CSV table of C-alpha atoms in Angstrom, one decimal:
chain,number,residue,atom,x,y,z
A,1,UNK,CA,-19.1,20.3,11.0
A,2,UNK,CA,-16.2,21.8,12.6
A,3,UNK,CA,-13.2,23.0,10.3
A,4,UNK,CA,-10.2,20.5,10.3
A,5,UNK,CA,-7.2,21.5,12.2
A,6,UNK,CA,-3.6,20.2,12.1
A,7,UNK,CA,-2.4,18.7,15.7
A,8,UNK,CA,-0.8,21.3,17.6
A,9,UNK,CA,2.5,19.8,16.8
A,10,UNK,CA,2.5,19.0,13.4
A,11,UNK,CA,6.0,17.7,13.4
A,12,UNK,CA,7.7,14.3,14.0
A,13,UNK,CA,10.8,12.9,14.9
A,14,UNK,CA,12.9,11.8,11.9
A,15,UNK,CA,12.7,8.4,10.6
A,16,UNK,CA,15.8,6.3,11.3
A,17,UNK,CA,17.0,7.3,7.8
A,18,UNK,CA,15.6,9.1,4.3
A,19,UNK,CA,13.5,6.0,3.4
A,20,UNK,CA,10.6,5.1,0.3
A,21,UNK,CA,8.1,2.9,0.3
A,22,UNK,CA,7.1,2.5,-3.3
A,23,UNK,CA,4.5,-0.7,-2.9
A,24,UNK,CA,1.0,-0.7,-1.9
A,25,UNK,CA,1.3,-3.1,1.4
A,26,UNK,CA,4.9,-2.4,2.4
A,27,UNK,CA,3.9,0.5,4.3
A,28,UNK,CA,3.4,0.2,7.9
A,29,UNK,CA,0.7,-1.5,10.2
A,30,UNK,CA,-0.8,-0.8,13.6
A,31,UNK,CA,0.0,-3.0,16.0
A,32,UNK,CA,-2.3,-4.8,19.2
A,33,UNK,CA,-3.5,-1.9,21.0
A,34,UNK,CA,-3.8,0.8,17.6
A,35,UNK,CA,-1.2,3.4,19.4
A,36,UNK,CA,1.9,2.0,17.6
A,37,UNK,CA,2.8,1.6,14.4
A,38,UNK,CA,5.4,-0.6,12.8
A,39,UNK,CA,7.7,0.4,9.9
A,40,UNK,CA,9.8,-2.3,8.3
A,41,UNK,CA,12.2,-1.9,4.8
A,42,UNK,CA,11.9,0.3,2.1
A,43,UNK,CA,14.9,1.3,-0.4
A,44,UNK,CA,17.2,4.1,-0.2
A,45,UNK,CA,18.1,7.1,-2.8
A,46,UNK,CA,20.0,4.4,-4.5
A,47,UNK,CA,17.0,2.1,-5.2
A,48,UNK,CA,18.5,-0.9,-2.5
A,49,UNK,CA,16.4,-2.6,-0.2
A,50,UNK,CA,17.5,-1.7,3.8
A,51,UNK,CA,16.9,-3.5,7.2
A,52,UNK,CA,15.7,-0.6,8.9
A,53,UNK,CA,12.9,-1.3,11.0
A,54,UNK,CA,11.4,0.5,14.2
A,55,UNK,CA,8.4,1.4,16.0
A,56,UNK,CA,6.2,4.4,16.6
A,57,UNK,CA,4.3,5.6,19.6
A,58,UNK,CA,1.5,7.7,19.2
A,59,UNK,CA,1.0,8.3,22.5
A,60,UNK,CA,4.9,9.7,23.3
A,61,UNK,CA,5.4,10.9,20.1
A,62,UNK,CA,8.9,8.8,19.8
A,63,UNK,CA,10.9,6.1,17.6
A,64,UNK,CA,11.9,2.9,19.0
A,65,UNK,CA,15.6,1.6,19.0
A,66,UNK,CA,16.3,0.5,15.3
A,67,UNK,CA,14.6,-3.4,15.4
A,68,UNK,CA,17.1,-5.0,12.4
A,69,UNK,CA,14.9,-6.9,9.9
A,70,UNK,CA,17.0,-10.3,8.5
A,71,UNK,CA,16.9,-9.9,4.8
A,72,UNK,CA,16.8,-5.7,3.3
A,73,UNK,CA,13.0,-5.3,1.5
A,74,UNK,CA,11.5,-3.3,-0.7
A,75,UNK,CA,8.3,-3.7,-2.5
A,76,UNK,CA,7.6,-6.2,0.4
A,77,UNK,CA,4.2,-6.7,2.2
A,78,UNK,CA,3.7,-5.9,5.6
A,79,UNK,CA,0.5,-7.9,7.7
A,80,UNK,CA,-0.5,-7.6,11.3
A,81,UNK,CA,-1.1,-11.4,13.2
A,82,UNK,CA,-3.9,-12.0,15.7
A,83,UNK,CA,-1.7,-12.2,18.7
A,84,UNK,CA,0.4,-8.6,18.2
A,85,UNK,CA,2.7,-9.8,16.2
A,86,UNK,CA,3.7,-8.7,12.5
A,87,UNK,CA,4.7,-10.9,9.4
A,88,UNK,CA,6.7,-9.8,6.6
A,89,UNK,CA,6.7,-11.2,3.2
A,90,UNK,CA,9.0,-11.1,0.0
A,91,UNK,CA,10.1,-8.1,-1.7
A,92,UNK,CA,13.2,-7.8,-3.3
A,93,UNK,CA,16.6,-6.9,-2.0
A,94,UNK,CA,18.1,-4.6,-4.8
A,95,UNK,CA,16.4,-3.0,-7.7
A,96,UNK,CA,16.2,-5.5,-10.6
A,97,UNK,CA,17.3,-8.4,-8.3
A,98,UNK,CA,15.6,-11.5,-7.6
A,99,UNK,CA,12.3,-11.8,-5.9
A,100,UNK,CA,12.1,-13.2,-2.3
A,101,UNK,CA,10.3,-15.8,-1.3
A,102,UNK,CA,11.8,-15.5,2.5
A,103,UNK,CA,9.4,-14.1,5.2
A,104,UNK,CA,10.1,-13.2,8.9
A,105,UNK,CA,7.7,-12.5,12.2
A,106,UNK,CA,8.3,-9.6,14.3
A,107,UNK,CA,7.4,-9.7,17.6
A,108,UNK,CA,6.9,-6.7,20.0
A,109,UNK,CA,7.5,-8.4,23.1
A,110,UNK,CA,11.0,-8.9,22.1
A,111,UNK,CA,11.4,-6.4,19.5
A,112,UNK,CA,13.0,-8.8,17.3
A,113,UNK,CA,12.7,-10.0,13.6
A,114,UNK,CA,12.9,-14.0,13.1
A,115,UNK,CA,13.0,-15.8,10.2
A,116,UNK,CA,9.5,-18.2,9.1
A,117,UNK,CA,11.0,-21.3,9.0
A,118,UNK,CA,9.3,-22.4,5.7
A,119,UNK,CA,9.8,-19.9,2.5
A,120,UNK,CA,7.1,-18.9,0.8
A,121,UNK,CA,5.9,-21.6,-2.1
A,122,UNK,CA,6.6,-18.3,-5.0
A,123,UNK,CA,9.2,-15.8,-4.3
A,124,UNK,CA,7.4,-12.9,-5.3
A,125,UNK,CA,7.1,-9.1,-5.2
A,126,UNK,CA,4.6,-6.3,-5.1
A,127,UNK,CA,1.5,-8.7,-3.9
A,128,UNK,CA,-0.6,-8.1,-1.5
A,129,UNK,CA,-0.8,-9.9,2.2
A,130,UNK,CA,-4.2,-9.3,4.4
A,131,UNK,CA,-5.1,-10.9,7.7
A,132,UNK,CA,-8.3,-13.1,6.5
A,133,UNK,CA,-10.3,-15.4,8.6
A,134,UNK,CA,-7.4,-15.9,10.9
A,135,UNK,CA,-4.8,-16.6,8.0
A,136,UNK,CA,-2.6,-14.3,5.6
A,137,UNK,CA,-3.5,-14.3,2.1
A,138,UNK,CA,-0.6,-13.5,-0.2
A,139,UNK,CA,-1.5,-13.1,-3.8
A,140,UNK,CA,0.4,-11.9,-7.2
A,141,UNK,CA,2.6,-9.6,-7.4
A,142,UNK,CA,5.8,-10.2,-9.9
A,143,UNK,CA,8.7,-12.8,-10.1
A,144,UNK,CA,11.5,-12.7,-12.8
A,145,UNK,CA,12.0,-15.7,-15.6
A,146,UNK,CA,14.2,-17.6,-16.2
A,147,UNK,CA,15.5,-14.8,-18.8
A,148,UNK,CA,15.7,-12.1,-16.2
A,149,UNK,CA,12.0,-10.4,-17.5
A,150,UNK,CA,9.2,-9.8,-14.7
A,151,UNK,CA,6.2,-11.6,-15.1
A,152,UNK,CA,3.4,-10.5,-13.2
A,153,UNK,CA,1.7,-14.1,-11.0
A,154,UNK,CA,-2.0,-15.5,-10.6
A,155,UNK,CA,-0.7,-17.7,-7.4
A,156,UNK,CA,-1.9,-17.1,-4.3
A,157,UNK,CA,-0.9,-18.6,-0.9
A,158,UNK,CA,-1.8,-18.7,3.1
A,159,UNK,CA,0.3,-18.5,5.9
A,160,UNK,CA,-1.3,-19.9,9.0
A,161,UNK,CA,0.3,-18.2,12.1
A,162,UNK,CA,-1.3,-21.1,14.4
A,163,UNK,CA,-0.1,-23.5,12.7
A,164,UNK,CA,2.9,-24.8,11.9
A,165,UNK,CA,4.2,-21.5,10.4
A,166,UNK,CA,3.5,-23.5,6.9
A,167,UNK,CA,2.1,-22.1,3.4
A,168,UNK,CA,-1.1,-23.8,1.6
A,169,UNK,CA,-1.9,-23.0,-1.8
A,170,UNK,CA,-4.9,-20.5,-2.2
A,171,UNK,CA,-5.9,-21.5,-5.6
A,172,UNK,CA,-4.9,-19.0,-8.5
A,173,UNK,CA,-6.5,-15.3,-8.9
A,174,UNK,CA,-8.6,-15.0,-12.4
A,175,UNK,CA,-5.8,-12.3,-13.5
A,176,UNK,CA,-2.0,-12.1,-13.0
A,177,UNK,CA,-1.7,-8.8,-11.6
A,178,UNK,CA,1.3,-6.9,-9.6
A,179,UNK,CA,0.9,-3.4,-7.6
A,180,UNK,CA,-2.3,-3.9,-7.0
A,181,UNK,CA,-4.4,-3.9,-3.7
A,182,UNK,CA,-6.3,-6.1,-1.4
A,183,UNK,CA,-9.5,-4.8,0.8
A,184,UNK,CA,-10.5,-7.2,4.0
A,185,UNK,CA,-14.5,-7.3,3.4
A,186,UNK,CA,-15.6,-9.8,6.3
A,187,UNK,CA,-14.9,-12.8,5.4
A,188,UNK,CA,-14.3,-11.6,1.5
A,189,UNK,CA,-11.1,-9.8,0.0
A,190,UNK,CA,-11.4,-7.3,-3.1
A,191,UNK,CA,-8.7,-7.2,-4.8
A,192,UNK,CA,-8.4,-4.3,-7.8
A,193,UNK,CA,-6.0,-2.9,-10.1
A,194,UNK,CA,-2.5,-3.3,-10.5
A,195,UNK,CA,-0.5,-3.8,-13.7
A,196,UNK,CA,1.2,-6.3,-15.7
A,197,UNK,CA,4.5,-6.5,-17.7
A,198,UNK,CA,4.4,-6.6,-20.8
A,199,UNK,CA,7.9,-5.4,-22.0
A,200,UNK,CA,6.7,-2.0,-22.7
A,201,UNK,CA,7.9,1.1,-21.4
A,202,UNK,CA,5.0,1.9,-19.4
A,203,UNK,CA,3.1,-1.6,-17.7
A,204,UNK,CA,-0.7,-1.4,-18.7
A,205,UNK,CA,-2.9,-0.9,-15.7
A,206,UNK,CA,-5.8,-3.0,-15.0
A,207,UNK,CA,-9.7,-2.2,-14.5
A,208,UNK,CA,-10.1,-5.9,-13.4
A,209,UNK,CA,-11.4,-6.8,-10.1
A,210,UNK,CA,-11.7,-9.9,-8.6
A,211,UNK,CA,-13.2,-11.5,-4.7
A,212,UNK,CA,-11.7,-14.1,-2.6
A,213,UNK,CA,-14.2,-16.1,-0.1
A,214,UNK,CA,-12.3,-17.5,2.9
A,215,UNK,CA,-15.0,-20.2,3.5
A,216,UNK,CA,-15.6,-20.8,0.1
A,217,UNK,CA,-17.4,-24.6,-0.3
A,218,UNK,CA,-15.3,-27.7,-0.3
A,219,UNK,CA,-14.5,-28.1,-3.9
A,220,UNK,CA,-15.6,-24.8,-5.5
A,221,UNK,CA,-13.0,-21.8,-6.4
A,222,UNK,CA,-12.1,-19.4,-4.0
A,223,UNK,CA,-11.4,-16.5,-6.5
A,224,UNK,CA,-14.4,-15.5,-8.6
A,225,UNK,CA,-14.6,-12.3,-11.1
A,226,UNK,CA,-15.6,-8.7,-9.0
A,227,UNK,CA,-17.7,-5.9,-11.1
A,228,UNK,CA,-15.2,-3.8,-13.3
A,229,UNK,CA,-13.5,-0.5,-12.3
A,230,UNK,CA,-14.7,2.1,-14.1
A,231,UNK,CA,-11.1,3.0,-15.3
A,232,UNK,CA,-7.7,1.3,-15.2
A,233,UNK,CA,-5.7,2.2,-12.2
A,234,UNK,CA,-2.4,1.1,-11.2
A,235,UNK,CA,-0.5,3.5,-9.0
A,236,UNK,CA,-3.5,4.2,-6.9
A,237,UNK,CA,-5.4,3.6,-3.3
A,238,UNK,CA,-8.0,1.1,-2.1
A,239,UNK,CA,-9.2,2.0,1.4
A,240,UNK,CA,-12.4,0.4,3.1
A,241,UNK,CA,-15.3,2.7,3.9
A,242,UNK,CA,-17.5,-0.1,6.0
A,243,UNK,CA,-17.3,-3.7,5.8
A,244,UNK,CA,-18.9,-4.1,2.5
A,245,UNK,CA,-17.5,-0.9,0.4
A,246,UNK,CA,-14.8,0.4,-0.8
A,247,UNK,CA,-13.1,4.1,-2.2
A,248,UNK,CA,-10.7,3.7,-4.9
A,249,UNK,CA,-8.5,7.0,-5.8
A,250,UNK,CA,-6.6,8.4,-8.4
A,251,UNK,CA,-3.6,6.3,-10.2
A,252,UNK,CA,-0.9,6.9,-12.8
A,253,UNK,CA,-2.4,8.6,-16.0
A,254,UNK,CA,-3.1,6.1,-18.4
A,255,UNK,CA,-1.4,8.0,-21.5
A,256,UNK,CA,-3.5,7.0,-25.0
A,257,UNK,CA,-7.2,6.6,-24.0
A,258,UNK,CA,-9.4,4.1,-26.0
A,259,UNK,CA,-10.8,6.9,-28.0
A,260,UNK,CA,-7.8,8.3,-28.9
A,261,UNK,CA,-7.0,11.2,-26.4
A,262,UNK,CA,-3.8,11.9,-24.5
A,263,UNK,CA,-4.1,11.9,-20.8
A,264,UNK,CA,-0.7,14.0,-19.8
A,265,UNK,CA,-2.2,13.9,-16.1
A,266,UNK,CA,-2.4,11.3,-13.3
A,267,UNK,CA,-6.3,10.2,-12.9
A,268,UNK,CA,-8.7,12.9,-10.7
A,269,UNK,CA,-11.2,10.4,-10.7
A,270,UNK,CA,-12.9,8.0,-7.9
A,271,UNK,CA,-15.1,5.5,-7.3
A,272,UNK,CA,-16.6,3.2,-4.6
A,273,UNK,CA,-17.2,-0.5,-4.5
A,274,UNK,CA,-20.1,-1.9,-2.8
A,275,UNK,CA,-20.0,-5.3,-2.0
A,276,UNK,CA,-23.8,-6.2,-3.5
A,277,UNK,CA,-24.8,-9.6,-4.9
A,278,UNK,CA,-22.2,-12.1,-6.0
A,279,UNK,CA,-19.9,-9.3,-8.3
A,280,UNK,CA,-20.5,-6.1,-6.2
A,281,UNK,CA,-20.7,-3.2,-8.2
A,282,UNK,CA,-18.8,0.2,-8.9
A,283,UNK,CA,-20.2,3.8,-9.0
A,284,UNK,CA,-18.8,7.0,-9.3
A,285,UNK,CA,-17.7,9.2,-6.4
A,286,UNK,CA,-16.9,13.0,-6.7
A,287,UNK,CA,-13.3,13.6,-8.5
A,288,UNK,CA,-10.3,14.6,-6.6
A,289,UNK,CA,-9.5,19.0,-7.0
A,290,UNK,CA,-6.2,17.0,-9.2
A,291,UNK,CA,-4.8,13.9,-10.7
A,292,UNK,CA,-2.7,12.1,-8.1
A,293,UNK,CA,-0.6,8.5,-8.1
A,294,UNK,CA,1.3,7.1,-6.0
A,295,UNK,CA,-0.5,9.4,-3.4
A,296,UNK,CA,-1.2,7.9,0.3
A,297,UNK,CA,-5.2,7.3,1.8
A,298,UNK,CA,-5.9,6.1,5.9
A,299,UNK,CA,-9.0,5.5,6.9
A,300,UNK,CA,-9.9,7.7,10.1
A,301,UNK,CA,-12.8,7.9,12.5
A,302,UNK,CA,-15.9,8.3,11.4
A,303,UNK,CA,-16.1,6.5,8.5
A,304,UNK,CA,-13.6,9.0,6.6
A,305,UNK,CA,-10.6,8.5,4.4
A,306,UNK,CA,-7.8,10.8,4.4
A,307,UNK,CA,-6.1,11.4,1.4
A,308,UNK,CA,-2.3,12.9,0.9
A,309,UNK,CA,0.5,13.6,-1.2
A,310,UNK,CA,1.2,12.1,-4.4
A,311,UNK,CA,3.1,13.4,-7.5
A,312,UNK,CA,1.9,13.2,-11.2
A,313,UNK,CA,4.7,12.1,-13.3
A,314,UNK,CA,7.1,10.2,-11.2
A,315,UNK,CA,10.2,10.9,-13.3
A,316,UNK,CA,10.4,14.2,-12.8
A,317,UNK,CA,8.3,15.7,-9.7
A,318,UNK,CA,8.3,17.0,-6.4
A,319,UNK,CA,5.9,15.6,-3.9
A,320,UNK,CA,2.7,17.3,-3.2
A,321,UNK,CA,2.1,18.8,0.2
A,322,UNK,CA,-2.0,18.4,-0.3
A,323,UNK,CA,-3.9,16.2,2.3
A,324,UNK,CA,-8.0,15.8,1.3
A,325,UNK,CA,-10.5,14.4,3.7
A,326,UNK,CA,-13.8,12.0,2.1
A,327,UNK,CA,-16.7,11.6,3.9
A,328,UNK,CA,-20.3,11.2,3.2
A,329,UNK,CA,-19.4,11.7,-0.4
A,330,UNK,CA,-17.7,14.7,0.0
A,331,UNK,CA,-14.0,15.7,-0.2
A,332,UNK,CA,-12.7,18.4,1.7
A,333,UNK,CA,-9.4,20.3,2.2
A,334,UNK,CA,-7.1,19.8,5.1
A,335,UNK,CA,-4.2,21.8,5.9
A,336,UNK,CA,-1.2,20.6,3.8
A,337,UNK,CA,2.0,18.8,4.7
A,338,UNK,CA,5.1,20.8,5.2
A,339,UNK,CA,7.2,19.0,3.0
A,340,UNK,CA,5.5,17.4,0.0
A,341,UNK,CA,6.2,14.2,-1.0
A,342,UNK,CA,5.3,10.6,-2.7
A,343,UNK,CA,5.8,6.7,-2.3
A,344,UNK,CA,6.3,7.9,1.8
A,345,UNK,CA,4.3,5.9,4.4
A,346,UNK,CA,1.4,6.6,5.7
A,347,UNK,CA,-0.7,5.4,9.1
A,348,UNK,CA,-3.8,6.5,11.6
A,349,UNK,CA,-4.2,5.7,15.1
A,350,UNK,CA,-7.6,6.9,15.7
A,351,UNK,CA,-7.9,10.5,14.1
A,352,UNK,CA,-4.0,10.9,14.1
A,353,UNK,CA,-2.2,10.4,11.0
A,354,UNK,CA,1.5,9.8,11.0
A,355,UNK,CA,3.4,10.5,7.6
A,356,UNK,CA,6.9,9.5,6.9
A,357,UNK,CA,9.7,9.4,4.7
A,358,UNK,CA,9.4,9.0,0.9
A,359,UNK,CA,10.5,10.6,-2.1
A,360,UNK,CA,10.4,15.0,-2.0
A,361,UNK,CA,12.0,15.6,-5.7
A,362,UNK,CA,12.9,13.9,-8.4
A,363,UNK,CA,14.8,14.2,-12.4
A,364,UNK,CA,14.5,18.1,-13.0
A,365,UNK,CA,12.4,19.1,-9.5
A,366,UNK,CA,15.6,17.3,-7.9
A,367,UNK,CA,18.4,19.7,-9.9
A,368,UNK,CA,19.6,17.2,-12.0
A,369,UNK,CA,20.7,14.9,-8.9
A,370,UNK,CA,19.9,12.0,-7.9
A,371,UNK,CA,16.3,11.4,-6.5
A,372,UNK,CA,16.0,13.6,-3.5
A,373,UNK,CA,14.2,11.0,-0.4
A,374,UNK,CA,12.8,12.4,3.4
A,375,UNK,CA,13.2,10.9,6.6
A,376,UNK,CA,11.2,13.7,8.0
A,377,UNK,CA,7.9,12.8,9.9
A,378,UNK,CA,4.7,14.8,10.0
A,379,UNK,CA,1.9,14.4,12.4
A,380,UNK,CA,-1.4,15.6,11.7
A,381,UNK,CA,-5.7,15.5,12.8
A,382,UNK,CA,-7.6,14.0,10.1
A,383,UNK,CA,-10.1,16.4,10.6
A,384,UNK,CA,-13.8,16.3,12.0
């Protein structure tokens, strides 16, 4: 094995502006071809939504012109179409304002955002959206009541880019979750974690799993129960190994344990899902060096996951600069990011990873000021 090496330049240009990306599918997607990725959203150092959107190359190493979405997103989901082009779905506009239930195709041809003629059937935010068996599945995420509380959702919907550009019920998910994240398994999606409001401070996370089945049987559920997590997670990363397993890393620290103990550290721990029998089942993998949330993992080539950045308590962090590489069960150090960071985006073309933006400092690491974002871009090799 041959020691991993950052690219030769390990700098990018800038991001159109000092952007987060604080969801688990709002981050950006390659597009037909796998040598550019496409950025859309976010919020700013003021917690508002933008409309910033552009493209990177991999292979020139440059930005697009800014590509303007409609409506400014954050907490949005991002999905790439057969076809090359991109749907975006939901989100909300300005922290603590409405959910969306708007959605809008990007297409690179043109390099221009249009608006889905038919809204979504739930305005919703932080769900998940992955390209299954030719159709996007949209499921959970959060919605506010009628008396201005979120409520996490079980509904789950299907956009048909063939088609008509209409939405179709997907039946409901056996837990209302938001945050959490959806893994394309063949023709099956694992969806795991999350949290759900509960008016408390802190929104308990969930150990739940669950499995949707694109060609379920006429008449019979599409979402049945998946095999536990071994802890609760919310806060953490879901990234496929093969097309039947699964890594799941790290999370926010789950404070008061069942037994009584006080976590005061984001979760070190994870575990791997293989898709076996009807539930699959969960095992343990070795622990991350650290506890890590809101952290970044890519899948790269040869069956590896790159893992990077992250913070521990979000309130009052800076970023970390680490960047870990699994494969074959074992995690191994890569050189670290120049400018640490957390809730930034993250993308691999190949064994190139591109990170961008996010959040550097925040409450005390920021000097008392307001939360201190990055539209600095980093490009690194995921190692060998």
């Amino acid at each position: 094995m041959t020691s991993p090496t950052l690219a030769a330049e390990p700098t990018a240009p800038e991001y159109l502006a000092a952007v987060t990306w604080a969801g688990q599918h709002d981050g950006p997607i390659l597009l037909e071809g796998g040598k550019k990725a496409l950025f859309a959203g976010g919020s700013d150092a003021l917690s508002a939504g933008v409309k910033q959107s552009a493209v990177f190359d991999f292979d020139t190493t440059k930005w697009s012109d800014p590509l303007t979405l409609g409506t400014a997103r954050q907490l949005h989901a991002l999905t790439p179409l057969p076809g090359g082009k991109a749907l975006v779905t939901g989100g909300i506009s300005a922290d603590g304002g409405p959910a969306l239930a708007t959605a809008e195709l990007f297409d690179p041809g043109t390099g221009k955002w249009t608006p889905v003629a038919t809204p979504m059937k739930t305005a919703r935010w932080g769900h998940s959206a992955v390209l299954v068996g030719g159709k996007v599945l949209v499921a959970g995420g959060s919605t506010l009541r009628p008396d201005g509380k979120a409520v996490a959702l079980r509904s789950a919907e299907l956009f048909d880019p063939a088609g008509t550009g209409s939405w179709a019920t997907a039946g409901e998910m056996t837990d209302a979750r938001t945050g959490h994240i959806a893994v394309v398994l063949g023709k099956k999606v694992l969806v795991c974690g999350g949290s759900v409001p509960v008016g408390t401070t802190e929104d308990p996370a969930l150990a739940f799993c669950e499995l949707y089945e694109s060609e379920a049987a006429a008449g019979t559920s599409r979402w049945s129960p998946a095999a536990t997590m071994r802890h609760p997670r919310s806060g953490h990363t879901a990234t496929a190994l093969s097309a039947t397993s699964v890594l799941v890393t790290g999370g926010k620290a789950p404070g008061v344990t069942g037994d009584g103990a006080f976590d005061p550290f984001a979760r070190a721990t994870a575990e791997v899902f293989d898709l076996i029998g009807a539930a699959g089942s969960w095992k343990d993998a070795k622990p991350l060096p650290g506890g890590l949330a809101f952290h970044r993992a890519v899948a790269v080539d040869g069956g590896a996951v790159v893992v990077i950045g992250g913070a521990d308590d979000l309130a009052n962090e800076a970023g970390y600069r680490s960047a870990l590489r699994y494969a074959a069960g074992e995690w191994k150090p890569l050189p670290g990011l120049v400018e640490g960071r957390w809730g930034f985006a993250a993308v691999a073309a190949g064994n190139t990873v591109l990170v961008v933006g996010g959040v550097a400092r925040s409450g005390q690491a920021a000097a008392g000021q307001k939360t201190e974002l990055t539209k600095s871009s980093e490009k690194f090799g995921g190692g060998s």
